[in-house]
Tab-separated table of C-alpha atoms in Angstrom:
chain	number	residue	atom	x	y	z
A	1	MET	CA	0.059	0.023	0.051
A	2	HIS	CA	2.782	2.318	0.823
A	3	ALA	CA	4.466	1.770	-2.570
A	4	LEU	CA	1.050	2.617	-4.298
A	5	VAL	CA	0.978	5.869	-2.382
A	6	GLU	CA	4.514	6.820	-3.480
A	7	ARG	CA	3.638	6.110	-7.057
A	8	MET	CA	0.543	8.152	-7.051
A	9	TYR	CA	2.016	11.022	-5.016
A	10	PRO	CA	3.573	13.102	-7.849
A	11	LEU	CA	0.576	13.259	-9.918
A	12	CYS	CA	-1.314	16.648	-10.073
A	13	ARG	CA	-5.060	15.797	-9.254
A	14	SER	CA	-7.849	18.059	-9.137
A	15	ILE	CA	-11.719	17.782	-9.300
A	16	THR	CA	-11.378	17.170	-13.008
A	17	GLY	CA	-8.547	16.539	-15.532
A	18	ASP	CA	-5.892	14.312	-16.749
A	19	GLY	CA	-4.279	13.984	-13.131
A	20	VAL	CA	-7.450	12.042	-11.979
A	21	ARG	CA	-7.429	9.824	-15.103
A	22	ALA	CA	-3.776	9.064	-14.550
A	23	THR	CA	-4.623	8.211	-11.054
A	24	LEU	CA	-7.270	5.958	-11.913
A	25	ASP	CA	-5.074	4.250	-14.585
A	26	ILE	CA	-2.751	3.151	-11.819
A	27	VAL	CA	-5.642	2.011	-9.691
A	28	GLY	CA	-6.929	0.071	-12.566
A	29	GLU	CA	-3.703	-1.944	-12.665
A	30	TYR	CA	-4.718	-3.341	-9.286
A	31	VAL	CA	-8.401	-3.760	-9.642
A	32	PRO	CA	-10.565	-3.548	-12.720
A	33	LEU	CA	-12.482	-0.193	-12.962
A	34	GLN	CA	-15.434	0.952	-14.777
A	35	VAL	CA	-14.545	4.744	-15.539
A	36	HIS	CA	-17.243	7.204	-16.170
A	37	GLU	CA	-16.806	10.505	-17.935
A	38	VAL	CA	-19.511	13.176	-17.100
A	39	PRO	CA	-19.591	16.281	-19.591
A	40	THR	CA	-19.136	19.709	-18.403
A	41	GLY	CA	-22.563	21.414	-17.896
A	42	THR	CA	-24.288	18.278	-16.793
A	43	GLN	CA	-26.833	19.174	-13.935
A	44	VAL	CA	-26.048	16.905	-10.930
A	45	LEU	CA	-28.573	17.459	-7.993
A	46	ASP	CA	-28.139	21.271	-7.217
A	47	TRP	CA	-24.694	21.480	-8.852
A	48	THR	CA	-23.440	21.538	-12.349
A	49	VAL	CA	-20.261	19.723	-13.583
A	50	PRO	CA	-17.575	22.383	-13.975
A	51	GLN	CA	-15.132	22.977	-16.770
A	52	GLU	CA	-12.171	20.668	-16.924
A	53	TRP	CA	-8.846	22.064	-15.698
A	54	ASN	CA	-5.451	20.703	-16.965
A	55	ILE	CA	-1.892	22.076	-16.306
A	56	ARG	CA	1.316	21.603	-18.223
A	57	ASP	CA	3.702	23.957	-16.477
A	58	ALA	CA	3.942	26.807	-14.047
A	59	TYR	CA	6.566	28.869	-12.518
A	60	ILE	CA	7.900	32.178	-11.183
A	61	ALA	CA	11.329	33.189	-12.319
A	62	ASP	CA	13.700	35.858	-11.367
A	63	ASP	CA	15.701	38.182	-13.568
A	64	SER	CA	18.386	35.540	-14.254
A	65	GLY	CA	15.683	33.188	-15.423
A	66	ARG	CA	15.985	30.922	-12.269
A	67	ARG	CA	12.582	29.258	-11.384
A	68	VAL	CA	12.097	30.301	-7.636
A	69	VAL	CA	8.846	28.536	-7.594
A	70	ASP	CA	8.402	25.491	-9.997
A	71	PHE	CA	5.373	23.325	-10.515
A	72	ALA	CA	7.687	20.565	-11.912
A	73	ALA	CA	9.065	20.226	-8.389
A	74	SER	CA	5.604	19.868	-6.698
A	75	SER	CA	1.998	20.027	-7.965
A	76	LEU	CA	1.366	21.847	-4.747
A	77	HIS	CA	3.028	25.003	-5.977
A	78	VAL	CA	0.128	25.990	-8.116
A	79	LEU	CA	-3.251	27.121	-6.810
A	80	GLY	CA	-5.639	24.541	-7.904
A	81	TYR	CA	-7.758	25.576	-10.987
A	82	SER	CA	-5.470	28.418	-11.716
A	83	VAL	CA	-6.444	30.289	-15.028
A	84	PRO	CA	-3.625	30.792	-17.540
A	85	VAL	CA	-1.475	33.640	-17.037
A	86	SER	CA	1.855	34.877	-18.654
A	87	ALA	CA	3.202	38.238	-17.470
A	88	ARG	CA	6.034	40.042	-15.746
A	89	MET	CA	5.228	41.920	-12.636
A	90	PRO	CA	6.982	43.538	-9.596
A	91	LEU	CA	7.047	41.369	-6.461
A	92	ALA	CA	4.742	43.874	-4.775
A	93	GLU	CA	2.054	43.139	-7.204
A	94	LEU	CA	2.802	39.349	-7.253
A	95	ARG	CA	2.430	39.127	-3.522
A	96	ASP	CA	-1.402	39.329	-3.734
A	97	HIS	CA	-1.183	35.925	-5.654
A	98	LEU	CA	1.185	34.099	-3.380
A	99	HIS	CA	-0.006	31.702	-0.420
A	100	THR	CA	2.314	30.608	2.428
A	101	LEU	CA	2.135	29.082	5.912
A	102	PRO	CA	4.213	31.528	8.050
A	103	GLU	CA	3.564	29.317	11.254
A	104	HIS	CA	5.341	26.486	9.323
A	105	PRO	CA	7.886	28.521	7.157
A	106	SER	CA	9.425	25.509	5.410
A	107	TRP	CA	5.964	23.937	4.390
A	108	VAL	CA	4.009	24.630	1.219
A	109	PRO	CA	0.192	24.965	1.574
A	110	TYR	CA	-2.455	23.343	-0.569
A	111	ARG	CA	-4.935	25.888	-2.030
A	112	THR	CA	-7.680	25.730	-4.607
A	113	SER	CA	-10.023	28.126	-6.399
A	114	TYR	CA	-12.377	25.655	-8.156
A	115	TYR	CA	-15.344	27.880	-8.792
A	116	GLN	CA	-13.950	31.392	-9.115
A	117	PRO	CA	-11.416	32.245	-11.824
A	118	GLN	CA	-8.165	33.045	-10.226
A	119	TRP	CA	-4.518	32.259	-10.455
A	120	GLY	CA	-1.880	31.884	-7.771
A	121	PHE	CA	1.104	30.119	-6.355
A	122	CYS	CA	1.835	28.183	-3.070
A	123	LEU	CA	5.394	28.374	-1.658
A	124	SER	CA	7.112	28.158	1.550
A	125	GLN	CA	7.519	31.311	3.782
A	126	GLU	CA	11.224	30.832	3.614
A	127	THR	CA	11.131	30.931	-0.231
A	128	LEU	CA	9.105	34.232	-0.215
A	129	ASP	CA	11.274	35.733	2.460
A	130	ALA	CA	14.364	35.137	0.169
A	131	MET	CA	12.637	36.840	-2.892
A	132	GLN	CA	14.209	40.182	-3.505
A	133	ASP	CA	12.228	43.109	-4.769
A	134	GLY	CA	12.275	43.453	-8.600
A	135	GLU	CA	10.376	41.906	-11.448
A	136	TYR	CA	9.345	38.403	-11.977
A	137	GLU	CA	8.284	36.303	-14.871
A	138	VAL	CA	5.032	34.566	-14.145
A	139	CYS	CA	3.652	31.647	-15.932
A	140	VAL	CA	0.576	29.173	-15.500
A	141	ASP	CA	0.371	27.062	-18.794
A	142	SER	CA	-3.177	25.711	-17.949
A	143	THR	CA	-6.501	25.219	-19.783
A	144	LEU	CA	-9.888	25.672	-18.216
A	145	ALA	CA	-12.410	24.422	-20.922
A	146	ASP	CA	-15.426	22.292	-21.440
A	147	GLY	CA	-14.377	18.663	-20.787
A	148	HIS	CA	-15.508	16.007	-18.321
A	149	LEU	CA	-15.499	15.128	-14.690
A	150	THR	CA	-14.065	11.475	-14.185
A	151	TYR	CA	-14.953	9.011	-11.527
A	152	ALA	CA	-14.529	5.185	-11.270
A	153	GLU	CA	-16.252	2.302	-9.807
A	154	HIS	CA	-15.034	-1.313	-8.952
A	155	VAL	CA	-17.792	-3.869	-7.961
A	156	VAL	CA	-17.091	-7.176	-5.967
A	157	PRO	CA	-20.221	-9.189	-6.586
A	158	GLY	CA	-21.863	-10.688	-3.519
A	159	GLN	CA	-24.469	-13.371	-2.780
A	160	VAL	CA	-27.100	-10.700	-2.692
A	161	THR	CA	-27.562	-7.441	-4.757
A	162	ASP	CA	-27.884	-5.308	-1.666
A	163	GLU	CA	-24.726	-3.126	-1.616
A	164	VAL	CA	-22.142	-1.721	0.738
A	165	ILE	CA	-20.383	1.289	-0.737
A	166	VAL	CA	-16.798	2.183	-0.059
A	167	SER	CA	-15.998	5.787	-1.102
A	168	CYS	CA	-12.779	7.629	-1.171
A	169	HIS	CA	-11.674	10.903	-2.970
A	170	VAL	CA	-9.059	11.055	-5.569
A	171	CYS	CA	-8.912	14.995	-6.249
A	172	HIS	CA	-6.112	16.138	-4.059
A	173	PRO	CA	-2.682	16.631	-5.461
A	174	SER	CA	0.574	15.733	-3.718
A	175	LEU	CA	-1.042	14.828	-0.389
A	176	ALA	CA	-0.284	11.365	0.971
A	177	ASN	CA	-2.614	10.834	3.918
A	178	ASP	CA	-5.360	13.139	2.526
A	179	ASN	CA	-6.143	10.996	0.545
A	180	LEU	CA	-3.708	8.506	-1.207
A	181	ALA	CA	-3.615	6.453	1.882
A	182	GLY	CA	-7.373	6.114	1.784
A	183	VAL	CA	-7.320	5.183	-1.861
A	184	ALA	CA	-4.510	2.542	-1.133
A	185	VAL	CA	-6.479	0.912	1.643
A	186	ALA	CA	-9.643	0.784	-0.428
A	187	VAL	CA	-7.680	-0.920	-3.406
A	188	PHE	CA	-6.210	-3.623	-1.171
A	189	LEU	CA	-9.633	-4.100	0.628
A	190	ALA	CA	-11.224	-4.585	-2.733
A	191	ARG	CA	-8.595	-7.227	-3.610
A	192	GLU	CA	-9.140	-9.106	-0.453
A	193	LEU	CA	-12.940	-9.093	-0.733
A	194	ALA	CA	-12.463	-10.487	-4.288
A	195	GLU	CA	-10.743	-13.507	-2.934
A	196	ARG	CA	-14.069	-14.637	-1.494
A	197	THR	CA	-17.757	-14.217	-2.323
A	198	PRO	CA	-19.118	-11.915	0.417
A	199	TYR	CA	-22.614	-11.700	1.255
A	200	TYR	CA	-23.114	-8.218	0.233
A	201	THR	CA	-22.094	-6.656	-3.150
A	202	TYR	CA	-19.394	-4.164	-2.423
A	203	ARG	CA	-19.049	-1.119	-4.653
A	204	PHE	CA	-15.959	0.938	-4.506
A	205	ILE	CA	-16.208	4.551	-5.670
A	206	PHE	CA	-13.160	6.572	-6.699
A	207	ALA	CA	-14.281	10.026	-7.202
A	208	PRO	CA	-13.415	13.680	-6.745
A	209	GLY	CA	-14.524	15.241	-3.329
A	210	THR	CA	-17.853	16.648	-3.056
A	211	ILE	CA	-18.775	17.148	-6.796
A	212	GLY	CA	-17.953	13.662	-7.467
A	213	ALA	CA	-19.925	12.039	-4.819
A	214	ILE	CA	-22.837	14.365	-5.762
A	215	THR	CA	-22.513	13.322	-9.267
A	216	TRP	CA	-22.388	9.567	-8.414
A	217	LEU	CA	-25.635	10.134	-6.406
A	218	ALA	CA	-27.257	12.032	-9.114
A	219	ARG	CA	-26.473	9.322	-11.660
A	220	ASN	CA	-27.490	6.366	-9.421
A	221	ALA	CA	-30.792	7.383	-7.954
A	222	GLU	CA	-32.378	4.138	-8.861
A	223	ARG	CA	-29.526	2.372	-7.342
A	224	VAL	CA	-29.564	4.118	-4.008
A	225	GLU	CA	-32.261	1.874	-2.418
A	226	ARG	CA	-29.950	-0.939	-2.638
A	227	VAL	CA	-27.212	0.608	-0.627
A	228	LYS	CA	-27.535	-0.785	2.865
A	229	HIS	CA	-24.276	0.226	4.375
A	230	GLY	CA	-21.321	2.451	3.546
A	231	LEU	CA	-17.863	3.771	4.521
A	232	VAL	CA	-15.889	6.718	3.343
A	233	LEU	CA	-12.143	6.175	3.765
A	234	ALA	CA	-9.919	9.214	4.395
A	235	CYS	CA	-6.647	10.045	6.148
A	236	ALA	CA	-6.010	6.159	6.484
A	237	GLY	CA	-2.171	6.306	7.102
A	238	ASP	CA	-0.992	8.562	9.648
A	239	ARG	CA	0.190	7.327	13.030
A	240	GLY	CA	-2.803	8.565	15.110
A	241	ARG	CA	-5.439	6.584	16.607
A	242	LEU	CA	-8.378	5.483	14.604
A	243	THR	CA	-11.384	7.685	14.488
A	244	TYR	CA	-14.979	6.553	13.337
A	245	LYS	CA	-17.403	9.231	12.435
A	246	GLN	CA	-20.937	7.914	12.718
A	247	SER	CA	-23.592	8.358	9.942
A	248	ARG	CA	-26.155	10.879	10.380
A	249	ARG	CA	-28.712	8.476	11.688
A	250	GLY	CA	-26.125	7.545	14.412
A	251	ASP	CA	-27.740	4.019	14.924
A	252	ALA	CA	-27.219	2.656	11.295
A	253	GLU	CA	-25.796	-0.997	11.331
A	254	ILE	CA	-22.539	0.175	10.165
A	255	ASP	CA	-22.358	2.530	13.239
A	256	LYS	CA	-22.923	-0.312	15.595
A	257	VAL	CA	-20.572	-2.549	13.749
A	258	LEU	CA	-17.562	-0.134	13.878
A	259	ARG	CA	-18.263	0.646	17.419
A	260	HIS	CA	-18.197	-2.982	18.327
A	261	VAL	CA	-15.221	-3.772	16.334
A	262	LEU	CA	-13.094	-0.911	17.544
A	263	ALA	CA	-14.154	-1.446	21.098
A	264	ASP	CA	-13.640	-5.262	21.065
A	265	SER	CA	-10.146	-4.904	19.431
A	266	GLY	CA	-8.595	-2.834	22.235
A	267	ARG	CA	-7.236	-0.493	19.572
A	268	PRO	CA	-6.984	3.290	20.692
A	269	HIS	CA	-9.704	4.825	18.999
A	270	HIS	CA	-12.325	7.547	19.118
A	271	VAL	CA	-16.018	7.477	17.887
A	272	THR	CA	-17.566	10.811	17.003
A	273	GLU	CA	-21.094	12.041	16.259
A	274	PHE	CA	-22.140	12.884	12.680
A	275	THR	CA	-21.393	16.603	11.686
A	276	PRO	CA	-22.464	17.973	8.098
A	277	TYR	CA	-18.892	19.007	7.475
A	278	GLY	CA	-15.994	16.672	6.501
A	279	TYR	CA	-15.718	14.154	3.555
A	280	ASP	CA	-18.199	12.716	1.296
A	281	GLU	CA	-20.222	10.959	4.155
A	282	ARG	CA	-22.012	14.404	4.208
A	283	GLN	CA	-23.381	13.886	0.743
A	284	TYR	CA	-24.347	10.291	1.172
A	285	CYS	CA	-26.013	11.024	4.548
A	286	SER	CA	-27.818	14.233	3.110
A	287	PRO	CA	-31.498	14.024	4.308
A	288	GLY	CA	-32.860	13.144	0.891
A	289	PHE	CA	-30.733	9.992	0.706
A	290	ASP	CA	-30.078	9.423	4.476
A	291	LEU	CA	-27.773	6.485	3.700
A	292	GLY	CA	-26.127	4.563	6.471
A	293	VAL	CA	-22.634	5.777	5.583
A	294	GLY	CA	-20.031	6.600	8.125
A	295	SER	CA	-16.338	7.685	7.934
A	296	LEU	CA	-13.215	5.877	9.031
A	297	SER	CA	-9.923	7.697	9.373
A	298	ARG	CA	-7.051	7.829	11.762
A	299	THR	CA	-6.506	11.417	12.697
A	300	PRO	CA	-9.437	13.405	11.271
A	301	TYR	CA	-9.380	16.224	8.722
A	302	ALA	CA	-7.676	19.366	9.900
A	303	GLY	CA	-6.556	17.571	13.034
A	304	TYR	CA	-2.910	17.287	12.415
A	305	PRO	CA	-0.581	20.122	11.540
A	306	GLU	CA	0.577	18.432	8.259
A	307	TYR	CA	-3.015	18.557	6.900
A	308	HIS	CA	-3.154	20.163	3.494
A	309	THR	CA	0.478	20.930	3.263
A	310	SER	CA	3.665	19.715	1.589
A	311	ALA	CA	4.505	17.894	4.970
A	312	ASP	CA	1.670	15.366	4.136
A	313	ASP	CA	4.326	13.488	2.030
A	314	PRO	CA	4.860	9.574	1.842
A	315	ASP	CA	7.138	9.700	4.845
A	316	PHE	CA	4.263	11.082	6.935
A	317	VAL	CA	2.100	8.005	6.353
A	318	SER	CA	2.939	4.651	7.895
A	319	PRO	CA	2.800	1.171	6.258
A	320	GLU	CA	1.791	-0.068	9.654
A	321	ALA	CA	-0.869	2.363	10.199
A	322	MET	CA	-2.233	1.589	6.679
A	323	ALA	CA	-2.147	-2.175	7.469
A	324	ASP	CA	-3.840	-1.480	10.701
A	325	THR	CA	-6.685	0.631	9.040
A	326	LEU	CA	-7.060	-2.275	6.436
A	327	ALA	CA	-7.294	-4.708	9.215
A	328	VAL	CA	-10.233	-2.789	10.864
A	329	CYS	CA	-12.121	-2.556	7.542
A	330	ARG	CA	-11.504	-6.286	7.249
A	331	GLU	CA	-12.824	-7.171	10.623
A	332	ALA	CA	-15.868	-4.804	10.226
A	333	PHE	CA	-17.044	-6.103	6.999
A	334	ALA	CA	-16.549	-9.686	8.305
A	335	VAL	CA	-19.155	-8.745	10.979
A	336	LEU	CA	-21.329	-6.810	8.617
A	337	ASP	CA	-21.437	-9.774	6.156
A	338	ARG	CA	-22.363	-12.319	8.785
A	339	ASN	CA	-24.841	-10.195	10.774
A	340	ARG	CA	-28.309	-11.518	10.512
A	341	ARG	CA	-31.626	-11.801	12.444
A	342	TYR	CA	-32.783	-15.378	13.192
A	343	VAL	CA	-35.954	-16.876	14.505
A	344	ASN	CA	-36.064	-19.654	17.148
A	345	LEU	CA	-37.960	-22.522	15.633
A	346	SER	CA	-38.311	-24.132	19.070
A	347	PRO	CA	-39.099	-21.189	21.283
A	348	TYR	CA	-41.264	-22.955	23.926
A	349	GLY	CA	-38.584	-23.886	26.601
A	350	GLU	CA	-35.023	-24.606	25.929
A	351	PRO	CA	-34.559	-27.288	23.265
A	352	GLN	CA	-32.591	-30.311	23.962
A	353	LEU	CA	-29.259	-29.764	22.463
A	354	GLY	CA	-27.628	-32.938	23.569
A	355	ARG	CA	-29.731	-35.161	21.416
A	356	ARG	CA	-28.928	-33.100	18.373
A	357	GLY	CA	-25.249	-33.607	19.121
A	358	LEU	CA	-24.585	-29.864	19.773
A	359	TYR	CA	-23.241	-30.617	23.312
A	360	ASP	CA	-21.274	-33.546	22.083
A	361	SER	CA	-19.586	-31.368	19.413
A	362	LEU	CA	-18.093	-29.342	22.174
A	363	GLY	CA	-16.370	-32.027	24.028
A	364	GLY	CA	-12.568	-31.432	24.465
A	365	ARG	CA	-12.783	-27.765	23.059
A	366	SER	CA	-11.000	-25.258	25.286
A	367	ASP	CA	-13.863	-22.762	24.626
A	368	ALA	CA	-16.692	-25.243	25.225
A	369	LYS	CA	-18.130	-23.033	27.890
A	370	GLN	CA	-18.061	-20.091	25.655
A	371	ALA	CA	-19.569	-21.932	22.788
A	372	GLN	CA	-22.405	-23.403	25.038
A	373	MET	CA	-23.251	-19.975	26.318
A	374	ALA	CA	-23.133	-18.539	22.750
A	375	MET	CA	-25.805	-21.289	21.738
A	376	LEU	CA	-27.988	-20.408	24.573
A	377	TRP	CA	-27.857	-16.692	23.995
A	378	VAL	CA	-28.589	-16.965	20.264
A	379	LEU	CA	-31.578	-19.183	21.069
A	380	SER	CA	-32.783	-16.726	23.660
A	381	LEU	CA	-32.515	-13.635	21.334
A	382	SER	CA	-33.498	-15.187	18.114
A	383	ASP	CA	-36.940	-13.452	17.932
A	384	GLY	CA	-36.531	-11.759	14.447
A	385	GLU	CA	-35.705	-8.556	16.279
A	386	HIS	CA	-32.283	-9.073	17.383
A	387	THR	CA	-29.144	-9.454	15.241
A	388	LEU	CA	-26.103	-11.518	16.056
A	389	LEU	CA	-24.316	-8.352	16.824
A	390	ASP	CA	-27.128	-7.494	19.277
A	391	VAL	CA	-26.401	-11.036	20.851
A	392	ALA	CA	-22.777	-10.398	21.124
A	393	GLU	CA	-23.249	-6.930	22.692
A	394	ARG	CA	-25.596	-8.123	25.272
A	395	SER	CA	-23.927	-11.382	26.156
A	396	GLY	CA	-20.330	-9.958	26.142
A	397	LEU	CA	-19.226	-12.777	23.982
A	398	PRO	CA	-16.885	-12.423	20.945
A	399	PHE	CA	-18.995	-11.978	17.727
A	400	ALA	CA	-17.167	-14.766	15.999
A	401	ALA	CA	-18.356	-17.146	18.852
A	402	VAL	CA	-21.953	-16.055	18.444
A	403	ALA	CA	-21.859	-16.423	14.745
A	404	ALA	CA	-20.403	-19.949	15.035
A	405	ALA	CA	-23.209	-20.805	17.445
A	406	ALA	CA	-25.788	-19.558	14.973
A	407	ASP	CA	-24.205	-21.669	12.230
A	408	ALA	CA	-24.500	-24.726	14.395
A	409	LEU	CA	-28.018	-24.031	15.437
A	410	HIS	CA	-28.996	-23.245	11.864
A	411	ASP	CA	-27.551	-26.487	10.677
A	412	ALA	CA	-29.543	-28.386	13.369
A	413	GLU	CA	-32.798	-26.515	12.162
A	414	LEU	CA	-33.284	-24.923	15.524
A	415	ILE	CA	-33.334	-21.429	14.083
A	416	LYS	CA	-33.943	-19.812	10.734
A	417	ALA	CA	-32.840	-16.599	9.135
């Protein structure tokens, strides 16, 4: 996963353009993608697909021709969606178009102007302080013209057509944690799920932030009712503790699953309430759709100093942290896939387990007592109202033990889904 982050890192991504396509080309080497191109001017809910932005070169050069700021060195050096410019101007005039981080003088900020035609450069405060008064050559060799918004999907077929969506944004330029780590975790999660046949169908969405999710929702209105659960992956690679942001509902099944998995794992973590600000969970959870979609990250957006700066580089993300994020997704989806409601087919009194061989099957097992208690709890709460996760939570037993008990009882025709 870390190697994939390093490979994608140099590309200049935005909400549209060839950088997104190049990123999806790389992702497509790992998992097959269906790529969608949506024309400029397309109405998507209350928004309109904007013009496509592409950039070839950009720089600020001093009188000697030396490039003091060079897009070739980092895609962060240009204000995202900068309109073309070719001019000479004094530093005093140029300053209005320069963005720095005085509190972190060696870092370069990430700034954009998607929907207002502007141009500008992002540079370190140290670079700006070293610039002498005088004239500078300024060049932004970009195009802003009718084109397309690009997003992609990867589907892992399941046993049912009900879907779980996993969404991550692919619009940020050279920022490793936000959100190349999320993309990498999603890619490897998709590959793992494809090695088996999951219960749900899993749909992975790789789209530009905000406008991409809105476009997907607008183009998939007929599919939305199939979406039973969802997870937005972002900031998945820093060394901070895991953070789960609940869906707008707060009691969606994905919320219960993530709360259980994180608590049961003993990992340092934090669960937060939904707020209508953040990543694309706020689009999927908007009241008209109200999908059960939460967001999993490590340190949340804007919660670490390196956020939206050049310090969010591949060295900032950890292979171990990404592996841990992937493991939580794996554990959560294993619970989600197996979570069912059952009905006890012998609800009057406790059924005789011994004559069905259910007690005999426990003989010699070190976890015999736990397995026995799991069977009794499943029988007790199989009323069509409680899920297996409810059983695990109420009994204090591991979900895996409860699921195994349900399998044994189902095979013995004592419960039915």
